[in-house]
Amino acid sequence: MAETRLFTSESVTEGHPDKLADQISDAILDELLKQDPKSRVALETFLTRGLAVIGGELTTEAYVEIADIVRKTICDVGYVHTDFGFDGHTTGVMLAIQKQSPDINQGVDRTRPEDQGAGDQGMMFGFACNETESLMPLPVTIAHRLTKLYADLRSSNPELGFRPDGKSQVTIAYVDGKPQYIETIVFSAQHDEAVSQTEVEDRIREHVVRPALREFAQFDRGNVKYHINPTGKFVIGGPQADTGVTGRKIIVDTYGGYARHGGGAFSGKDPSKVDRSAAYVARYLAKNVVAAGLAEKCEIQLAYAIGVAEPVSVYVDTFGTSSLDPSEISKRLRSAVDLRPYFIISKLSLLDPTKITYLDTAKNGHFGNPVFPWEQTDLAASLA
């Protein structure tokens, strides 16, 4: 007998306080790396009403007006007036930044660049499946699409009265492990005081939900359950309503809870930190395994010791969807890609500002966007 299970993932808009914190940290990172690719960066942002605090570790030859970047990023997201509860023009900026620990640095920077050690210990996961064209899980893919459509709508049609903060949530019904239909959509949109609940529901359905459902029409049976602004009012939002902190949306950033997570956040970290670079290459490897037809699902775990270049383990799980032994897949991957940090950074162009803008990764998930270098499937033919 067929078994039906429901699985849910969420996304948040670029004006969500945690996502805004991620964007600020990555906007600062982008400018530092542009001036000095050898910058060692681990910066976090804390946001509350009228205030942004930037703290962490930084060693660089670059000169960056951090406060200017902070205020510009806030304004670009749409917080440009005190009526919104947060105004980038007048936000206070505090800095609490120190140099990277020399104890860490001696394990990372080596005489030979290829001997560069991992910037931290830990495990990182990459995942791919054949549920969508991007080889991402369906629930988080639709959730990200909803928040992207909302951001575009708010920017292009300010007269509709929407503000930067918001969330989406999508529940998919799986039958025997395969996605069948959209069960529920939840969407919360910050809005002007003058916009009624009825107007919010009508506008979100018309301009956000319907365009998304047209893109995923095969999963729309016409009986989707909706919860749009379920509290009935969402005027106070952003950092006025809730603090924002870099790294609190790691599930939104990755696979929506569909795959495991090593626990490390991405934003504000330069790619010498394997929390970021190894998670990217793990996604790259997993995606190429699925693109090669070696498995319908693939999860890859990498693990590193701080200061050591080679990973301490590479684990491949295909959840029984491959006719090839996962250990053989692991061997093919290890022979195809050097997983030392220096070579990961080079392979994925992680220090090339013409190939990657980290600010872009902090908006609608770090995976699934074809413009990111780790989303390429150039290994698929050789793996197969």
GROMACS .gro file of C-alpha atoms in nm:
model
  384
    1MET     CA    1   0.000   0.000   0.000
    2ALA     CA    2   0.132   0.346  -0.095
    3GLU     CA    3   0.256   0.554   0.197
    4THR     CA    4   0.200   0.932   0.199
    5ARG     CA    5   0.420   1.157   0.408
    6LEU     CA    6   0.432   1.535   0.437
    7PHE     CA    7   0.759   1.728   0.439
    8THR     CA    8   0.795   2.103   0.494
    9SER     CA    9   1.068   2.358   0.421
   10GLU     CA   10   1.082   2.734   0.468
   11SER     CA   11   1.253   3.035   0.320
   12VAL     CA   12   1.281   3.394   0.440
   13THR     CA   13   1.292   3.719   0.245
   14GLU     CA   14   1.595   3.942   0.214
   15GLY     CA   15   1.438   4.177   0.468
   16HIS     CA   16   1.411   3.913   0.740
   17PRO     CA   17   1.641   4.033   1.021
   18ASP     CA   18   1.860   3.721   1.020
   19LYS     CA   19   1.890   3.727   0.640
   20LEU     CA   20   1.970   4.096   0.648
   21ALA     CA   21   2.249   4.020   0.896
   22ASP     CA   22   2.382   3.752   0.659
   23GLN     CA   23   2.382   3.999   0.370
   24ILE     CA   24   2.568   4.264   0.567
   25SER     CA   25   2.838   4.015   0.668
   26ASP     CA   26   2.879   3.895   0.310
   27ALA     CA   27   2.875   4.247   0.162
   28ILE     CA   28   3.167   4.336   0.390
   29LEU     CA   29   3.341   4.010   0.292
   30ASP     CA   30   3.301   4.088  -0.079
   31GLU     CA   31   3.469   4.427  -0.048
   32LEU     CA   32   3.754   4.292   0.163
   33LEU     CA   33   3.827   4.007  -0.079
   34LYS     CA   34   3.803   4.242  -0.376
   35GLN     CA   35   4.085   4.454  -0.232
   36ASP     CA   36   4.283   4.175  -0.066
   37PRO     CA   37   4.211   3.815  -0.169
   38LYS     CA   38   4.426   3.694   0.119
   39SER     CA   39   4.194   3.851   0.376
   40ARG     CA   40   4.105   3.625   0.667
   41VAL     CA   41   3.749   3.709   0.759
   42ALA     CA   42   3.507   3.578   1.018
   43LEU     CA   43   3.256   3.858   1.079
   44GLU     CA   44   2.909   3.838   1.226
   45THR     CA   45   2.634   4.099   1.236
   46PHE     CA   46   2.385   4.164   1.514
   47LEU     CA   47   2.084   4.382   1.434
   48THR     CA   48   1.827   4.542   1.657
   49ARG     CA   49   1.617   4.856   1.634
   50GLY     CA   50   1.837   5.136   1.500
   51LEU     CA   51   2.163   4.951   1.558
   52ALA     CA   52   2.403   4.718   1.377
   53VAL     CA   53   2.694   4.559   1.563
   54ILE     CA   54   2.971   4.401   1.355
   55GLY     CA   55   3.201   4.171   1.548
   56GLY     CA   56   3.453   3.898   1.485
   57GLU     CA   57   3.802   3.842   1.354
   58LEU     CA   58   3.968   4.013   1.059
   59THR     CA   59   4.321   4.018   0.920
   60THR     CA   60   4.359   4.211   0.595
   61GLU     CA   61   4.558   4.464   0.394
   62ALA     CA   62   4.234   4.615   0.264
   63TYR     CA   63   4.078   4.939   0.380
   64VAL     CA   64   3.700   4.927   0.395
   65GLU     CA   65   3.450   5.175   0.535
   66ILE     CA   66   3.247   4.908   0.709
   67ALA     CA   67   2.979   5.146   0.835
   68ASP     CA   68   2.910   5.265   0.479
   69ILE     CA   69   2.870   4.907   0.355
   70VAL     CA   70   2.637   4.826   0.643
   71ARG     CA   71   2.410   5.123   0.574
   72LYS     CA   72   2.409   5.069   0.197
   73THR     CA   73   2.313   4.702   0.235
   74ILE     CA   74   2.026   4.790   0.468
   75CYS     CA   75   1.898   5.056   0.227
   76ASP     CA   76   1.933   4.828  -0.077
   77VAL     CA   77   1.707   4.572   0.093
   78GLY     CA   78   1.441   4.840   0.138
   79TYR     CA   79   1.471   4.969   0.493
   80VAL     CA   80   1.490   5.336   0.395
   81HIS     CA   81   1.245   5.510   0.627
   82THR     CA   82   1.180   5.524   0.998
   83ASP     CA   83   0.816   5.430   0.927
   84PHE     CA   84   0.952   5.083   0.848
   85GLY     CA   85   1.102   5.059   1.197
   86PHE     CA   86   1.454   5.045   1.056
   87ASP     CA   87   1.626   5.303   0.838
   88GLY     CA   88   1.963   5.233   0.682
   89HIS     CA   89   2.040   5.603   0.649
   90THR     CA   90   2.036   5.655   1.024
   91THR     CA   91   2.134   5.312   1.161
   92GLY     CA   92   2.404   5.328   1.424
   93VAL     CA   93   2.702   5.102   1.352
   94MET     CA   94   2.930   4.960   1.621
   95LEU     CA   95   3.246   4.761   1.549
   96ALA     CA   96   3.400   4.498   1.775
   97ILE     CA   97   3.667   4.347   1.549
   98GLN     CA   98   4.004   4.194   1.629
   99LYS     CA   99   4.277   4.015   1.431
  100GLN     CA  100   4.252   3.647   1.353
  101SER     CA  101   4.418   3.436   1.619
  102PRO     CA  102   4.781   3.358   1.529
  103ASP     CA  103   4.721   3.006   1.662
  104ILE     CA  104   4.466   2.954   1.383
  105ASN     CA  105   4.670   3.139   1.123
  106GLN     CA  106   4.978   2.918   1.163
  107GLY     CA  107   4.766   2.617   1.068
  108VAL     CA  108   4.612   2.782   0.763
  109ASP     CA  109   4.883   2.983   0.588
  110ARG     CA  110   5.179   2.773   0.478
  111THR     CA  111   5.494   2.830   0.271
  112ARG     CA  112   5.348   2.631  -0.016
  113PRO     CA  113   4.993   2.747  -0.099
  114GLU     CA  114   4.880   2.393  -0.178
  115ASP     CA  115   4.961   2.293   0.181
  116GLN     CA  116   4.706   2.541   0.319
  117GLY     CA  117   4.532   2.381   0.613
  118ALA     CA  118   4.161   2.383   0.690
  119GLY     CA  119   4.055   2.697   0.875
  120ASP     CA  120   3.857   2.497   1.127
  121GLN     CA  121   3.760   2.146   1.223
  122GLY     CA  122   3.414   2.011   1.152
  123MET     CA  123   3.193   1.820   0.913
  124MET     CA  124   3.010   1.957   0.611
  125PHE     CA  125   2.731   1.805   0.402
  126GLY     CA  126   2.637   1.837   0.038
  127PHE     CA  127   2.318   1.701  -0.115
  128ALA     CA  128   2.142   1.662  -0.448
  129CYS     CA  129   1.834   1.479  -0.575
  130ASN     CA  130   1.640   1.456  -0.899
  131GLU     CA  131   1.318   1.620  -0.775
  132THR     CA  132   1.381   1.949  -0.962
  133GLU     CA  133   1.582   2.074  -1.259
  134SER     CA  134   1.830   2.231  -1.019
  135LEU     CA  135   1.868   1.892  -0.846
  136MET     CA  136   1.744   2.045  -0.522
  137PRO     CA  137   1.463   1.918  -0.296
  138LEU     CA  138   1.123   2.039  -0.411
  139PRO     CA  139   0.994   2.198  -0.084
  140VAL     CA  140   1.283   2.440  -0.036
  141THR     CA  141   1.296   2.515  -0.410
  142ILE     CA  142   0.935   2.636  -0.412
  143ALA     CA  143   0.981   2.820  -0.082
  144HIS     CA  144   1.280   3.012  -0.224
  145ARG     CA  145   1.087   3.090  -0.539
  146LEU     CA  146   0.804   3.244  -0.337
  147THR     CA  147   1.036   3.472  -0.141
  148LYS     CA  148   1.220   3.575  -0.458
  149LEU     CA  149   0.893   3.664  -0.630
  150TYR     CA  150   0.790   3.863  -0.323
  151ALA     CA  151   1.116   4.061  -0.323
  152ASP     CA  152   1.076   4.137  -0.693
  153LEU     CA  153   0.713   4.241  -0.642
  154ARG     CA  154   0.794   4.471  -0.352
  155SER     CA  155   1.069   4.643  -0.551
  156SER     CA  156   0.874   4.681  -0.875
  157ASN     CA  157   0.534   4.767  -0.724
  158PRO     CA  158   0.585   4.972  -0.407
  159GLU     CA  159   0.229   5.100  -0.436
  160LEU     CA  160   0.103   4.759  -0.322
  161GLY     CA  161   0.222   4.841   0.029
  162PHE     CA  162   0.458   4.554   0.108
  163ARG     CA  163   0.767   4.590   0.325
  164PRO     CA  164   1.095   4.395   0.330
  165ASP     CA  165   1.032   4.130   0.597
  166GLY     CA  166   0.859   3.802   0.516
  167LYS     CA  167   0.861   3.423   0.523
  168SER     CA  168   0.739   3.137   0.310
  169GLN     CA  169   0.676   2.775   0.399
  170VAL     CA  170   0.587   2.489   0.166
  171THR     CA  171   0.459   2.141   0.253
  172ILE     CA  172   0.490   1.867  -0.010
  173ALA     CA  173   0.312   1.532  -0.005
  174TYR     CA  174   0.547   1.244  -0.084
  175VAL     CA  175   0.410   0.906  -0.191
  176ASP     CA  176   0.658   0.621  -0.155
  177GLY     CA  177   0.937   0.878  -0.138
  178LYS     CA  178   0.839   1.068  -0.454
  179PRO     CA  179   0.696   1.423  -0.448
  180GLN     CA  180   0.335   1.422  -0.567
  181TYR     CA  181   0.163   1.748  -0.483
  182ILE     CA  182   0.173   2.071  -0.283
  183GLU     CA  183  -0.023   2.026   0.036
  184THR     CA  184   0.013   2.364   0.209
  185ILE     CA  185   0.163   2.707   0.147
  186VAL     CA  186   0.224   2.952   0.431
  187PHE     CA  187   0.329   3.309   0.352
  188SER     CA  188   0.381   3.599   0.590
  189ALA     CA  189   0.436   3.943   0.433
  190GLN     CA  190   0.516   4.262   0.618
  191HIS     CA  191   0.287   4.542   0.498
  192ASP     CA  192   0.186   4.903   0.546
  193GLU     CA  193  -0.066   4.983   0.817
  194ALA     CA  194  -0.319   5.095   0.555
  195VAL     CA  195  -0.325   4.757   0.376
  196SER     CA  196  -0.604   4.529   0.499
  197GLN     CA  197  -0.579   4.155   0.559
  198THR     CA  198  -0.803   4.091   0.259
  199GLU     CA  199  -0.582   4.304   0.037
  200VAL     CA  200  -0.269   4.125   0.160
  201GLU     CA  201  -0.420   3.784   0.084
  202ASP     CA  202  -0.544   3.887  -0.260
  203ARG     CA  203  -0.217   4.049  -0.361
  204ILE     CA  204   0.005   3.766  -0.238
  205ARG     CA  205  -0.211   3.507  -0.414
  206GLU     CA  206  -0.219   3.706  -0.738
  207HIS     CA  207   0.141   3.826  -0.761
  208VAL     CA  208   0.342   3.567  -0.565
  209VAL     CA  209   0.161   3.235  -0.525
  210ARG     CA  210   0.001   3.204  -0.869
  211PRO     CA  211   0.322   3.275  -1.066
  212ALA     CA  212   0.506   3.020  -0.853
  213LEU     CA  213   0.237   2.758  -0.902
  214ARG     CA  214   0.251   2.807  -1.278
  215GLU     CA  215   0.619   2.716  -1.264
  216PHE     CA  216   0.542   2.403  -1.061
  217ALA     CA  217   0.206   2.324  -1.219
  218GLN     CA  218   0.262   1.947  -1.214
  219PHE     CA  219   0.247   1.958  -0.835
  220ASP     CA  220  -0.067   2.174  -0.809
  221ARG     CA  221  -0.386   1.970  -0.775
  222GLY     CA  222  -0.598   2.277  -0.720
  223ASN     CA  223  -0.662   2.206  -0.353
  224VAL     CA  224  -0.360   2.368  -0.188
  225LYS     CA  225  -0.423   2.487   0.168
  226TYR     CA  226  -0.320   2.849   0.226
  227HIS     CA  227  -0.222   3.045   0.536
  228ILE     CA  228  -0.139   3.402   0.434
  229ASN     CA  229  -0.046   3.633   0.721
  230PRO     CA  230  -0.220   3.392   0.959
  231THR     CA  231  -0.201   3.632   1.256
  232GLY     CA  232  -0.408   3.882   1.056
  233LYS     CA  233  -0.153   4.164   1.076
  234PHE     CA  234   0.221   4.202   1.006
  235VAL     CA  235   0.311   4.571   1.017
  236ILE     CA  236   0.597   4.564   1.268
  237GLY     CA  237   0.880   4.360   1.120
  238GLY     CA  238   1.250   4.349   1.051
  239PRO     CA  239   1.498   4.435   1.329
  240GLN     CA  240   1.229   4.645   1.499
  241ALA     CA  241   1.031   4.330   1.573
  242ASP     CA  242   1.310   4.079   1.624
  243THR     CA  243   1.688   4.081   1.645
  244GLY     CA  244   1.888   3.955   1.350
  245VAL     CA  245   2.210   3.756   1.376
  246THR     CA  246   2.440   3.615   1.107
  247GLY     CA  247   2.418   3.238   1.075
  248ARG     CA  248   2.075   3.173   1.226
  249LYS     CA  249   1.918   3.057   0.899
  250ILE     CA  250   2.152   2.770   0.811
  251ILE     CA  251   1.866   2.538   0.712
  252VAL     CA  252   1.716   2.801   0.483
  253ASP     CA  253   2.066   2.848   0.339
  254THR     CA  254   2.106   2.481   0.251
  255TYR     CA  255   1.840   2.215   0.183
  256GLY     CA  256   1.543   2.315   0.394
  257GLY     CA  257   1.601   2.035   0.644
  258TYR     CA  258   1.578   1.768   0.374
  259ALA     CA  259   1.944   1.673   0.421
  260ARG     CA  260   2.176   1.676   0.719
  261HIS     CA  261   2.374   1.982   0.823
  262GLY     CA  262   2.715   2.001   0.986
  263GLY     CA  263   2.617   2.305   1.194
  264GLY     CA  264   2.853   2.566   1.049
  265ALA     CA  265   2.715   2.890   0.904
  266PHE     CA  266   2.845   3.041   0.579
  267SER     CA  267   2.804   3.418   0.567
  268GLY     CA  268   3.086   3.647   0.672
  269LYS     CA  269   3.350   3.377   0.632
  270ASP     CA  270   3.622   3.379   0.370
  271PRO     CA  271   3.669   3.048   0.183
  272SER     CA  272   3.969   2.939   0.390
  273LYS     CA  273   3.697   2.842   0.639
  274VAL     CA  274   3.588   2.494   0.533
  275ASP     CA  275   3.248   2.557   0.693
  276ARG     CA  276   3.184   2.744   0.372
  277SER     CA  277   3.416   2.613   0.100
  278ALA     CA  278   3.382   2.243   0.187
  279ALA     CA  279   3.002   2.271   0.203
  280TYR     CA  280   3.012   2.422  -0.145
  281VAL     CA  281   3.235   2.150  -0.289
  282ALA     CA  282   3.024   1.881  -0.120
  283ARG     CA  283   2.718   2.017  -0.301
  284TYR     CA  284   2.920   2.027  -0.624
  285LEU     CA  285   3.016   1.663  -0.588
  286ALA     CA  286   2.669   1.545  -0.489
  287LYS     CA  287   2.508   1.733  -0.778
  288ASN     CA  288   2.748   1.582  -1.029
  289VAL     CA  289   2.680   1.231  -0.898
  290VAL     CA  290   2.307   1.278  -0.959
  291ALA     CA  291   2.362   1.459  -1.290
  292ALA     CA  292   2.576   1.164  -1.401
  293GLY     CA  293   2.286   0.928  -1.336
  294LEU     CA  294   2.479   0.739  -1.068
  295ALA     CA  295   2.205   0.798  -0.809
  296GLU     CA  296   1.865   0.959  -0.764
  297LYS     CA  297   1.974   1.106  -0.431
  298CYS     CA  298   2.323   1.168  -0.301
  299GLU     CA  299   2.449   1.307   0.027
  300ILE     CA  300   2.819   1.366   0.084
  301GLN     CA  301   2.988   1.433   0.414
  302LEU     CA  302   3.334   1.584   0.433
  303ALA     CA  303   3.524   1.628   0.759
  304TYR     CA  304   3.838   1.824   0.836
  305ALA     CA  305   4.087   1.881   1.117
  306ILE     CA  306   4.198   2.240   1.172
  307GLY     CA  307   4.535   2.306   1.011
  308VAL     CA  308   4.529   1.982   0.810
  309ALA     CA  309   4.485   2.003   0.433
  310GLU     CA  310   4.344   1.660   0.348
  311PRO     CA  311   3.992   1.577   0.472
  312VAL     CA  312   3.985   1.319   0.749
  313SER     CA  313   3.687   1.146   0.586
  314VAL     CA  314   3.471   1.144   0.273
  315TYR     CA  315   3.137   0.966   0.308
  316VAL     CA  316   2.886   0.904   0.029
  317ASP     CA  317   2.526   0.793   0.087
  318THR     CA  318   2.290   0.730  -0.206
  319PHE     CA  319   2.000   0.604   0.008
  320GLY     CA  320   1.975   0.285  -0.195
  321THR     CA  321   1.910   0.472  -0.520
  322SER     CA  322   2.234   0.370  -0.693
  323SER     CA  323   2.333   0.040  -0.851
  324LEU     CA  324   2.694   0.140  -0.789
  325ASP     CA  325   2.851   0.085  -0.448
  326PRO     CA  326   2.887   0.423  -0.268
  327SER     CA  327   3.250   0.338  -0.192
  328GLU     CA  328   3.316   0.323  -0.567
  329ILE     CA  329   3.147   0.660  -0.613
  330SER     CA  330   3.366   0.798  -0.335
  331LYS     CA  331   3.679   0.671  -0.513
  332ARG     CA  332   3.573   0.834  -0.839
  333LEU     CA  333   3.509   1.164  -0.662
  334ARG     CA  334   3.842   1.158  -0.479
  335SER     CA  335   4.027   1.096  -0.805
  336ALA     CA  336   3.832   1.369  -0.986
  337VAL     CA  337   3.861   1.654  -0.733
  338ASP     CA  338   4.139   1.746  -0.492
  339LEU     CA  339   3.962   1.822  -0.164
  340ARG     CA  340   4.240   2.020  -0.001
  341PRO     CA  341   4.126   2.380   0.075
  342TYR     CA  342   4.364   2.546  -0.172
  343PHE     CA  343   4.236   2.331  -0.459
  344ILE     CA  344   3.870   2.368  -0.358
  345ILE     CA  345   3.909   2.746  -0.366
  346SER     CA  346   4.078   2.729  -0.704
  347LYS     CA  347   3.837   2.476  -0.856
  348LEU     CA  348   3.528   2.675  -0.757
  349SER     CA  349   3.678   3.023  -0.819
  350LEU     CA  350   3.595   3.121  -0.462
  351LEU     CA  351   3.833   3.418  -0.465
  352ASP     CA  352   3.737   3.545  -0.811
  353PRO     CA  353   3.495   3.841  -0.778
  354THR     CA  354   3.399   3.802  -1.145
  355LYS     CA  355   3.268   3.452  -1.071
  356ILE     CA  356   3.113   3.488  -0.727
  357THR     CA  357   2.958   3.768  -0.524
  358TYR     CA  358   2.897   3.633  -0.175
  359LEU     CA  359   2.622   3.886  -0.111
  360ASP     CA  360   2.413   3.702  -0.372
  361THR     CA  361   2.440   3.376  -0.179
  362ALA     CA  362   2.286   3.536   0.130
  363LYS     CA  363   1.946   3.606  -0.027
  364ASN     CA  364   1.771   3.295  -0.159
  365GLY     CA  365   1.983   3.003  -0.049
  366HIS     CA  366   2.340   2.907  -0.130
  367PHE     CA  367   2.239   2.615  -0.352
  368GLY     CA  368   2.027   2.572  -0.663
  369ASN     CA  369   2.119   2.898  -0.837
  370PRO     CA  370   2.294   2.808  -1.165
  371VAL     CA  371   2.517   3.117  -1.157
  372PHE     CA  372   2.712   2.985  -0.857
  373PRO     CA  373   3.031   2.796  -0.958
  374TRP     CA  374   2.953   2.496  -0.735
  375GLU     CA  375   2.628   2.439  -0.927
  376GLN     CA  376   2.806   2.334  -1.247
  377THR     CA  377   2.780   1.971  -1.363
  378ASP     CA  378   3.103   1.955  -1.563
  379LEU     CA  379   3.215   1.640  -1.379
  380ALA     CA  380   2.908   1.436  -1.467
  381ALA     CA  381   3.034   1.283  -1.792
  382SER     CA  382   3.366   1.169  -1.644
  383LEU     CA  383   3.198   1.030  -1.332
  384ALA     CA  384   2.956   0.829  -1.542
   0.00000   0.00000   0.00000
